[in-house]
CSV table of C-alpha atoms in Angstrom, one decimal:
chain,number,residue,atom,x,y,z
A,1,ARG,CA,50.0,107.7,47.5
A,2,LYS,CA,50.6,109.4,44.2
A,3,PHE,CA,53.8,111.2,43.6
A,4,GLY,CA,54.2,113.7,40.8
A,5,SER,CA,57.6,112.4,39.7
A,6,SER,CA,59.8,109.4,40.1
A,7,GLU,CA,62.3,111.5,41.9
A,8,LEU,CA,59.8,112.4,44.6
A,9,LEU,CA,58.9,108.7,44.9
A,10,GLN,CA,62.6,107.6,45.3
A,11,LYS,CA,63.2,110.4,47.8
A,12,HIS,CA,60.1,109.3,49.8
A,13,GLU,CA,61.3,105.6,49.8
A,14,GLN,CA,64.7,106.6,50.9
A,15,LEU,CA,63.4,108.8,53.7
A,16,SER,CA,60.8,106.1,54.6
A,17,ASP,CA,63.5,103.5,54.9
A,18,MET,CA,65.7,105.8,56.9
A,19,HIS,CA,62.7,106.5,59.2
A,20,LYS,CA,62.1,102.8,59.6
A,21,GLN,CA,65.7,102.2,60.5
A,22,LYS,CA,65.7,105.1,63.0
A,23,VAL,CA,62.5,103.7,64.6
A,24,GLU,CA,64.0,100.2,64.8
A,25,GLU,CA,67.2,101.5,66.3
A,26,ALA,CA,65.3,103.5,68.9
A,27,LYS,CA,63.3,100.3,69.8
A,28,ASN,CA,66.5,98.3,70.1
A,29,GLU,CA,68.1,101.0,72.4
A,30,ALA,CA,64.9,101.0,74.6
A,31,LYS,CA,65.0,97.2,74.9
A,32,LYS,CA,68.8,97.3,75.8
A,33,ALA,CA,68.1,100.0,78.4
A,34,GLU,CA,65.2,97.9,79.9
A,35,ILE,CA,67.3,94.8,80.0
A,36,GLN,CA,70.2,96.7,81.6
A,37,SER,CA,67.9,98.2,84.3
A,38,ILE,CA,66.4,94.7,85.0
A,39,LYS,CA,69.9,93.3,85.4
A,40,LEU,CA,70.9,96.2,87.7
A,41,ALA,CA,67.8,95.7,89.8
A,42,LYS,CA,68.5,91.9,90.1
A,43,ILE,CA,72.1,92.6,91.2
A,44,GLN,CA,71.0,95.2,93.8
A,45,GLU,CA,68.3,92.7,95.1
A,46,GLN,CA,71.0,90.0,95.3
A,47,GLN,CA,73.3,92.3,97.2
A,48,LEU,CA,70.5,93.3,99.6
A,49,ASN,CA,69.7,89.6,100.2
A,50,ASP,CA,73.4,88.8,100.8
A,51,LYS,CA,73.6,91.6,103.3
A,52,LYS,CA,70.5,90.4,105.1
A,53,ARG,CA,71.8,86.8,105.2
A,54,LEU,CA,75.2,87.9,106.5
A,55,LYS,CA,73.5,90.0,109.2
A,56,LEU,CA,71.3,87.0,110.3
A,57,GLU,CA,74.4,84.8,110.4
A,58,ARG,CA,76.2,87.3,112.6
A,59,GLN,CA,73.2,87.6,114.9
A,60,ASN,CA,72.9,83.8,115.2
A,61,HIS,CA,76.6,83.4,115.8
A,62,TYR,CA,76.5,86.1,118.5
A,63,ALA,CA,73.4,84.6,120.1
A,64,GLN,CA,75.0,81.2,120.2
A,65,GLU,CA,78.1,82.6,121.8
A,66,ALA,CA,76.0,84.5,124.3
A,67,LYS,CA,74.0,81.4,125.2
A,68,TYR,CA,77.2,79.4,125.6
A,69,ASP,CA,78.7,82.1,127.8
A,70,ALA,CA,75.5,82.4,129.9
A,71,ARG,CA,75.3,78.6,130.3
A,72,ARG,CA,79.0,78.4,131.3
A,73,LEU,CA,78.6,81.3,133.8
A,74,GLU,CA,75.5,79.6,135.2
A,75,GLU,CA,77.3,76.3,135.6
A,76,MET,CA,80.2,78.1,137.3
A,77,GLU,CA,77.8,79.9,139.7
A,78,ASP,CA,76.1,76.6,140.5
A,79,ALA,CA,79.4,74.9,141.3
A,80,LYS,CA,80.4,77.9,143.4
A,81,THR,CA,77.2,77.8,145.4
A,82,LYS,CA,77.4,74.1,145.9
A,83,ALA,CA,81.0,74.4,147.2
A,84,LEU,CA,80.0,77.3,149.5
A,85,ARG,CA,77.0,75.3,150.8
A,86,ALA,CA,79.2,72.3,151.5
A,87,LYS,CA,81.7,74.5,153.5
A,88,ASP,CA,79.2,76.4,155.6
A,89,PRO,CA,75.6,75.1,155.3
A,90,VAL,CA,74.3,77.5,157.9
A,91,MET,CA,75.4,80.6,156.1
A,92,HIS,CA,74.1,79.5,152.8
A,93,ALA,CA,70.9,77.9,154.0
A,94,ALA,CA,68.7,80.4,152.1
A,95,ASP,CA,70.2,79.2,148.8
A,96,SER,CA,68.0,76.1,148.6
A,97,LYS,CA,64.2,75.7,148.1
A,98,GLY,CA,63.8,73.6,151.2
A,99,SER,CA,65.4,76.2,153.5
A,100,GLU,CA,63.3,78.9,151.8
A,101,MET,CA,60.2,76.9,152.7
A,102,LEU,CA,61.4,76.4,156.3
A,103,MET,CA,62.2,80.2,156.6
A,104,ARG,CA,58.6,81.0,155.5
A,105,MET,CA,57.4,78.7,158.3
A,106,GLY,CA,59.4,80.6,160.9
A,107,TRP,CA,62.7,78.7,161.0
A,108,SER,CA,66.0,80.7,160.9
A,109,ALA,CA,69.5,79.6,160.1
A,110,GLY,CA,71.4,78.0,163.0
A,111,GLU,CA,68.3,76.9,164.9
A,112,GLY,CA,67.3,73.3,165.3
A,113,LEU,CA,64.3,71.8,163.7
A,114,GLY,CA,61.1,71.0,165.5
A,115,LYS,CA,58.6,72.7,167.8
A,116,SER,CA,61.2,73.2,170.6
A,117,GLY,CA,64.1,73.8,168.2
A,118,THR,CA,66.1,70.8,169.5
A,119,GLY,CA,66.2,68.9,166.2
A,120,MET,CA,68.8,68.7,163.5
A,121,ARG,CA,70.8,72.0,163.0
A,122,GLU,CA,72.7,71.0,159.8
A,123,ALA,CA,71.4,69.8,156.5
A,124,VAL,CA,71.8,66.2,155.6
A,125,ALA,CA,75.2,65.7,153.9
A,126,VAL,CA,75.2,65.0,150.2
A,127,LYS,CA,76.8,61.7,149.3
A,128,LEU,CA,77.9,61.4,145.7
A,129,ARG,CA,78.7,58.1,144.0
A,130,THR,CA,81.9,57.8,141.9
A,131,GLU,CA,81.4,57.8,138.2
A,132,ARG,CA,80.1,54.6,136.7
A,133,ALA,CA,79.8,53.0,140.2
A,134,GLY,CA,76.7,51.1,141.0
A,135,LEU,CA,74.4,51.9,144.0
A,136,GLY,CA,75.8,49.1,146.1
A,137,SER,CA,79.5,50.0,145.5
A,138,GLY,CA,79.7,52.0,148.8
A,139,THR,CA,82.2,54.4,147.3
A,140,GLU,CA,81.4,58.1,147.8
A,141,VAL,CA,82.9,61.2,146.4
A,142,GLY,CA,83.4,64.4,148.3
A,143,LEU,CA,82.2,67.7,146.9
A,144,GLU,CA,85.7,68.8,146.4
A,145,HIS,CA,86.2,65.9,144.0
A,146,MET,CA,82.9,66.4,142.1
A,147,VAL,CA,83.4,67.0,138.4
A,148,THR,CA,81.1,69.7,136.8
A,149,GLU,CA,80.6,70.8,133.3
A,150,ALA,CA,82.3,74.1,134.2
A,151,ASP,CA,85.6,72.3,134.8
A,152,SER,CA,88.2,72.2,132.1
A,153,LYS,CA,89.4,68.8,130.9
A,154,GLY,CA,92.6,69.1,133.0
A,155,ALA,CA,90.7,70.1,136.1
A,156,ALA,CA,88.2,67.3,135.6
A,157,ASN,CA,91.0,64.7,135.2
A,158,ARG,CA,92.7,66.2,138.3
A,159,LYS,CA,89.5,65.8,140.4
A,160,ARG,CA,89.0,62.3,139.2
A,161,ALA,CA,92.6,61.4,140.2
A,162,GLN,CA,92.2,63.0,143.6
A,163,ALA,CA,88.9,61.1,144.1
A,164,ARG,CA,90.7,57.8,143.2
A,165,LEU,CA,93.5,58.6,145.6
A,166,ALA,CA,91.1,59.5,148.4
A,167,GLN,CA,89.2,56.3,147.8
A,168,ALA,CA,92.4,54.2,147.8
A,169,SER,CA,93.6,55.8,151.0
A,170,GLU,CA,90.3,55.1,152.7
A,171,GLY,CA,90.4,51.5,151.5
A,172,ASN,CA,93.9,51.1,153.0
A,173,GLY,CA,92.9,52.5,156.4
A,174,GLU,CA,95.1,55.6,155.8
A,175,SER,CA,94.0,59.1,156.5
A,176,GLU,CA,93.8,61.6,153.6
A,177,ASP,CA,96.5,63.8,155.1
A,178,SER,CA,99.0,61.0,155.5
A,179,ALA,CA,102.0,61.1,153.2
A,180,TRP,CA,102.2,58.6,150.4
A,181,ARG,CA,104.8,56.0,151.0
A,182,PRO,CA,106.0,53.6,148.3
A,183,SER,CA,106.3,50.0,149.2
A,184,PHE,CA,109.1,48.0,147.6
A,185,GLY,CA,108.5,44.5,148.7
A,186,HIS,CA,109.4,44.9,152.4
């Protein structure tokens, strides 16, 4: 461009430099704002991911507790049913698959088996082996001494001790209800 005077040229150069500085400053401000918005978006995304992760952890923890509680309740119900069946097999005959099948074929609780109804009236008694005893050991445990997963550690230890005491009293020829008598070398 041609300027009529040197004053106009200097004024244009000054204004032009100022304009360039203003444009550069505006670009820098825009970049800073963009960087700030990206940082903010990343922080918000991280917070959202953290919330989702914590929610999943809480759900998993609750689900595990619920499964444990359900399994524990089921074990307790199973132990209760086994104990009730042992006490009165006729009343709780419908609790087993075998008795359900018999009932579908016409049998009813309290009747004997067979065509004329003169066969067995009670279920075959369950004989449990003591823990870690081999098949030929001959030692049996009653249902009242059976340890289940639902038992606490103290209850399990108590049942094991009662089973050992019952086994020892059977081996000595004593009855279970006889009193314990110490022997001091008589």
